[in-house]
C-alpha cells in the first residue's frame, strides 16, 4: 500500500476522487480539505485518512481494508498520538486483528443541501441567547445527559428552543460546526422526556435545518445507526443516508 505522511499535499487527499464518491461526505464537508498545508494525513489504494491532532482522532474514508491499513500505519508511526478513530464499517474488525480496539459504535454522517418541508410547529421555535445558558444546561442535563455540545461552547453559533404555554423550555437544539472545516452541524437536539412523540423534536430539527441551508447552503449531523426514529425523521427531512461509519477507541491496556 502506498502512503504519504507528514503532511500530505492537497493532491494526495483528492487524487483518487474519493471526495466525489458515495460514503465520502466526511471528506467533502469534513476535516481534510480546508488546511492541507498543515494536515497530517495518509493516502493509499482506495482510502485516505487524516488526523485531528488535539483529540488524537484519526478519520478515514474509502474501502474498509485500505482504511484499516492506513489507520494501522498511522497508529504505528504515531503511537502516542492516536487514541480513537472513525472509519468505514468493518474498519474496527479489521483493525482489531492487530490492535486493541474498544467500544465500537456505528454512526451515520448525514447531510442535506435542501430545505425540508415546512413543519407546522416551526412557528413555535425561537432563538435562545447567552442569558438562557443556565436554563439550557439544566434542561439538557435532565432530558439529554449525553448531549454532544453544551451552552457556552465556542463551536456553537446558535441555540434554538420551543416553550410551552407557561414559558417553560420543552425542546432545544444547537447549530454547531464540524471542528476543522466549519461546516454547519446540528447538535444536542433534545425534547422534554414527558412530551416526546408530539413532534417538538421534528419541528426544531426542521427549523434548524432550514436555518443552516439558508445561511450556509447545507446542514450536517451525526446519527446513531440503530436510532430508528431518528433515521425516519432525518430521511423525511431530506438528509442523505450514504455515509455509514464506525467509531472506536484504541486501547493501550
Short mmCIF file of C-alpha atoms in Angstrom, two decimals:
data_model
loop_
_atom_site.label_atom_id
_atom_site.label_comp_id
_atom_site.label_asym_id
_atom_site.label_seq_id
_atom_site.Cartn_x
_atom_site.Cartn_y
_atom_site.Cartn_z
CA UNK A 1 0.00 0.00 0.00
CA UNK A 2 1.27 3.45 -0.85
CA UNK A 3 1.17 6.10 1.85
CA UNK A 4 2.09 9.75 2.19
CA UNK A 5 2.74 11.33 5.53
CA UNK A 6 3.59 14.47 7.42
CA UNK A 7 1.87 16.33 5.78
CA UNK A 8 0.06 15.42 2.55
CA UNK A 9 -0.36 17.81 -0.34
CA UNK A 10 -3.93 18.64 -1.38
CA UNK A 11 -3.46 16.32 -4.36
CA UNK A 12 -2.58 13.43 -2.07
CA UNK A 13 -6.02 13.50 -0.49
CA UNK A 14 -8.05 14.12 -3.64
CA UNK A 15 -6.15 12.42 -6.47
CA UNK A 16 -8.30 9.31 -6.15
CA UNK A 17 -11.55 11.28 -6.48
CA UNK A 18 -12.80 9.83 -3.20
CA UNK A 19 -14.48 13.10 -2.22
CA UNK A 20 -16.97 12.57 -5.06
CA UNK A 21 -17.91 9.02 -4.15
CA UNK A 22 -20.75 7.77 -2.00
CA UNK A 23 -19.55 7.39 1.56
CA UNK A 24 -17.07 10.25 1.40
CA UNK A 25 -19.14 13.18 2.62
CA UNK A 26 -16.79 13.49 5.60
CA UNK A 27 -14.03 14.22 3.11
CA UNK A 28 -16.18 16.74 1.21
CA UNK A 29 -17.61 18.58 4.19
CA UNK A 30 -15.30 17.46 6.97
CA UNK A 31 -11.79 17.87 8.25
CA UNK A 32 -9.42 17.16 5.37
CA UNK A 33 -9.69 19.91 2.79
CA UNK A 34 -9.56 23.35 4.47
CA UNK A 35 -5.99 23.20 5.84
CA UNK A 36 -3.98 20.90 3.53
CA UNK A 37 -0.65 22.60 4.26
CA UNK A 38 -0.75 21.65 7.93
CA UNK A 39 -2.75 18.46 7.88
CA UNK A 40 -1.15 15.20 8.92
CA UNK A 41 -2.60 12.56 6.64
CA UNK A 42 -2.17 9.30 4.77
CA UNK A 43 -3.42 8.15 1.37
CA UNK A 44 -3.46 4.69 -0.15
CA UNK A 45 -5.20 2.49 -2.70
CA UNK A 46 -8.86 3.28 -2.12
CA UNK A 47 -8.78 5.26 1.12
CA UNK A 48 -7.50 8.43 2.76
CA UNK A 49 -7.03 9.24 6.44
CA UNK A 50 -6.35 12.45 8.33
CA UNK A 51 -5.60 13.29 11.93
CA UNK A 52 -7.40 15.63 14.31
CA UNK A 53 -4.30 16.19 16.45
CA UNK A 54 -5.84 17.84 19.53
CA UNK A 55 -8.26 14.94 20.02
CA UNK A 56 -5.93 12.22 18.82
CA UNK A 57 -8.74 11.15 16.48
CA UNK A 58 -7.97 9.61 13.09
CA UNK A 59 -10.65 9.96 10.40
CA UNK A 60 -10.73 7.79 7.28
CA UNK A 61 -12.98 7.24 4.29
CA UNK A 62 -12.90 4.75 1.45
CA UNK A 63 -12.63 0.98 1.20
CA UNK A 64 -12.55 -0.70 4.65
CA UNK A 65 -9.41 -2.81 4.14
CA UNK A 66 -7.46 0.17 2.82
CA UNK A 67 -8.82 2.43 5.60
CA UNK A 68 -7.84 -0.10 8.27
CA UNK A 69 -4.37 -0.35 6.75
CA UNK A 70 -3.91 3.42 6.87
CA UNK A 71 -5.17 3.54 10.45
CA UNK A 72 -2.75 0.80 11.48
CA UNK A 73 0.13 2.57 9.73
CA UNK A 74 -0.77 5.83 11.46
CA UNK A 75 -1.00 4.14 14.86
CA UNK A 76 2.46 2.62 14.39
CA UNK A 77 4.00 5.90 13.25
CA UNK A 78 2.35 7.98 15.99
CA UNK A 79 1.83 5.52 18.86
CA UNK A 80 1.07 8.22 21.42
CA UNK A 81 -0.84 10.48 19.06
CA UNK A 82 -3.82 8.34 18.03
CA UNK A 83 -6.33 7.37 20.70
CA UNK A 84 -9.52 6.88 18.67
CA UNK A 85 -10.68 6.58 15.09
CA UNK A 86 -13.66 6.80 12.76
CA UNK A 87 -13.73 4.82 9.53
CA UNK A 88 -15.97 2.91 7.12
CA UNK A 89 -17.92 -0.07 8.53
CA UNK A 90 -15.66 -3.03 9.15
CA UNK A 91 -12.58 -0.93 9.95
CA UNK A 92 -12.88 -1.82 13.63
CA UNK A 93 -12.98 -5.57 12.97
CA UNK A 94 -10.01 -5.48 10.60
CA UNK A 95 -8.00 -3.22 12.88
CA UNK A 96 -8.90 -5.38 15.87
CA UNK A 97 -6.74 -8.17 14.43
CA UNK A 98 -3.68 -6.02 15.16
CA UNK A 99 -4.62 -3.52 17.89
CA UNK A 100 -6.83 -3.50 20.97
CA UNK A 101 -9.99 -1.83 19.70
CA UNK A 102 -12.58 -0.86 22.33
CA UNK A 103 -16.16 0.41 22.40
CA UNK A 104 -17.03 0.41 18.67
CA UNK A 105 -20.16 2.43 17.88
CA UNK A 106 -21.83 2.52 14.42
CA UNK A 107 -22.78 6.01 13.23
CA UNK A 108 -24.14 7.63 10.10
CA UNK A 109 -22.87 11.00 8.92
CA UNK A 110 -25.89 12.63 7.22
CA UNK A 111 -26.21 15.81 5.19
CA UNK A 112 -28.58 17.81 3.03
CA UNK A 113 -28.35 20.74 0.64
CA UNK A 114 -32.12 21.33 0.57
CA UNK A 115 -34.66 22.98 2.85
CA UNK A 116 -37.08 20.43 4.36
CA UNK A 117 -40.87 20.58 4.07
CA UNK A 118 -42.30 23.16 6.46
CA UNK A 119 -43.35 21.70 9.82
CA UNK A 120 -46.49 23.38 11.24
CA UNK A 121 -44.92 23.79 14.69
CA UNK A 122 -41.84 25.62 13.41
CA UNK A 123 -43.57 28.89 14.26
CA UNK A 124 -43.07 27.99 17.94
CA UNK A 125 -39.27 27.92 17.60
CA UNK A 126 -37.31 30.93 18.83
CA UNK A 127 -33.62 31.74 19.19
CA UNK A 128 -32.05 31.46 22.63
CA UNK A 129 -29.21 33.66 23.86
CA UNK A 130 -26.47 33.76 26.47
CA UNK A 131 -28.95 34.73 29.17
CA UNK A 132 -30.62 31.34 28.63
CA UNK A 133 -27.46 29.23 29.03
CA UNK A 134 -28.24 28.22 32.61
CA UNK A 135 -31.74 27.15 31.63
CA UNK A 136 -30.36 25.20 28.67
CA UNK A 137 -27.80 23.39 30.80
CA UNK A 138 -30.44 22.37 33.33
CA UNK A 139 -32.77 21.17 30.58
CA UNK A 140 -30.08 19.17 28.76
CA UNK A 141 -28.80 17.61 31.98
CA UNK A 142 -32.30 16.39 32.77
CA UNK A 143 -33.54 15.32 29.34
CA UNK A 144 -30.37 14.54 27.35
CA UNK A 145 -27.45 13.83 29.71
CA UNK A 146 -25.25 12.56 26.86
CA UNK A 147 -25.68 15.73 24.75
CA UNK A 148 -22.78 16.33 22.37
CA UNK A 149 -22.33 20.05 22.99
CA UNK A 150 -23.46 22.43 25.70
CA UNK A 151 -24.22 26.12 26.23
CA UNK A 152 -21.13 28.27 26.11
CA UNK A 153 -19.29 26.02 23.62
CA UNK A 154 -17.20 28.04 21.17
CA UNK A 155 -18.33 25.74 18.36
CA UNK A 156 -21.99 26.78 18.69
CA UNK A 157 -23.29 29.72 16.66
CA UNK A 158 -26.95 29.41 17.63
CA UNK A 159 -29.26 27.83 20.20
CA UNK A 160 -32.97 27.49 19.48
CA UNK A 161 -35.85 26.24 21.56
CA UNK A 162 -39.58 25.69 21.97
CA UNK A 163 -41.52 26.74 25.08
CA UNK A 164 -44.88 25.62 26.41
CA UNK A 165 -47.78 27.93 27.25
CA UNK A 166 -46.23 28.61 30.65
CA UNK A 167 -42.92 29.69 29.17
CA UNK A 168 -41.03 26.54 30.17
CA UNK A 169 -38.44 25.13 27.76
CA UNK A 170 -39.70 21.86 26.23
CA UNK A 171 -37.22 21.35 23.38
CA UNK A 172 -33.86 22.75 22.31
CA UNK A 173 -31.10 22.29 19.77
CA UNK A 174 -27.87 23.88 18.60
CA UNK A 175 -26.21 24.85 15.35
CA UNK A 176 -22.61 23.81 15.88
CA UNK A 177 -19.86 23.11 13.34
CA UNK A 178 -17.52 20.41 12.19
CA UNK A 179 -14.39 21.33 14.08
CA UNK A 180 -11.90 21.55 11.21
CA UNK A 181 -13.97 22.68 8.23
CA UNK A 182 -16.57 24.85 9.93
CA UNK A 183 -19.41 23.12 8.06
CA UNK A 184 -22.72 23.53 9.96
CA UNK A 185 -23.51 20.62 12.27
CA UNK A 186 -26.83 20.20 14.05
CA UNK A 187 -26.22 19.03 17.62
CA UNK A 188 -27.76 18.46 21.06
CA UNK A 189 -31.38 18.33 19.90
CA UNK A 190 -33.43 17.34 22.97
CA UNK A 191 -37.11 17.15 23.92
CA UNK A 192 -38.77 17.04 27.32
CA UNK A 193 -39.00 13.32 28.12
CA UNK A 194 -42.68 13.62 29.08
CA UNK A 195 -43.59 15.25 25.75
CA UNK A 196 -41.80 13.05 23.24
CA UNK A 197 -43.82 11.84 20.28
CA UNK A 198 -45.66 15.16 19.86
CA UNK A 199 -43.50 16.50 17.01
CA UNK A 200 -41.47 19.00 19.02
CA UNK A 201 -38.14 17.49 18.03
CA UNK A 202 -39.25 17.27 14.40
CA UNK A 203 -40.24 20.94 14.38
CA UNK A 204 -36.97 22.03 15.94
CA UNK A 205 -34.89 19.84 13.64
CA UNK A 206 -36.75 21.16 10.60
CA UNK A 207 -36.24 24.77 11.75
CA UNK A 208 -32.50 24.29 12.38
CA UNK A 209 -32.05 22.54 9.03
CA UNK A 210 -33.81 25.39 7.22
CA UNK A 211 -31.67 27.94 9.08
CA UNK A 212 -28.43 26.19 8.10
CA UNK A 213 -29.37 25.64 4.46
CA UNK A 214 -30.41 29.27 4.01
CA UNK A 215 -27.33 30.61 5.78
CA UNK A 216 -24.62 28.14 4.71
CA UNK A 217 -26.06 26.12 1.83
CA UNK A 218 -26.04 22.79 3.70
CA UNK A 219 -26.55 21.11 7.05
CA UNK A 220 -24.87 18.03 8.51
CA UNK A 221 -25.50 15.83 11.54
CA UNK A 222 -24.39 12.60 13.22
CA UNK A 223 -26.94 9.85 13.84
CA UNK A 224 -26.51 6.65 15.82
CA UNK A 225 -27.01 3.91 13.25
CA UNK A 226 -29.52 1.98 15.40
CA UNK A 227 -31.72 5.01 16.19
CA UNK A 228 -34.72 4.07 14.06
CA UNK A 229 -36.98 7.03 14.97
CA UNK A 230 -34.18 9.49 14.18
CA UNK A 231 -33.48 7.67 10.92
CA UNK A 232 -37.09 8.05 9.82
CA UNK A 233 -37.17 11.73 10.80
CA UNK A 234 -33.94 12.67 9.04
CA UNK A 235 -34.96 10.76 5.92
CA UNK A 236 -38.27 12.61 5.89
CA UNK A 237 -36.39 15.91 6.16
CA UNK A 238 -34.24 15.04 3.16
CA UNK A 239 -30.95 14.05 4.83
CA UNK A 240 -28.87 11.66 2.74
CA UNK A 241 -28.05 8.30 4.29
CA UNK A 242 -24.92 7.40 2.32
CA UNK A 243 -22.12 7.62 4.86
CA UNK A 244 -22.18 4.84 7.47
CA UNK A 245 -19.09 4.56 9.65
CA UNK A 246 -17.83 3.15 12.92
CA UNK A 247 -16.03 4.96 15.74
CA UNK A 248 -13.91 3.28 18.40
CA UNK A 249 -11.05 3.75 20.83
CA UNK A 250 -7.60 2.26 20.53
CA UNK A 251 -6.98 0.81 23.95
CA UNK A 252 -3.49 0.76 25.42
CA UNK A 253 -4.45 -1.62 28.25
#
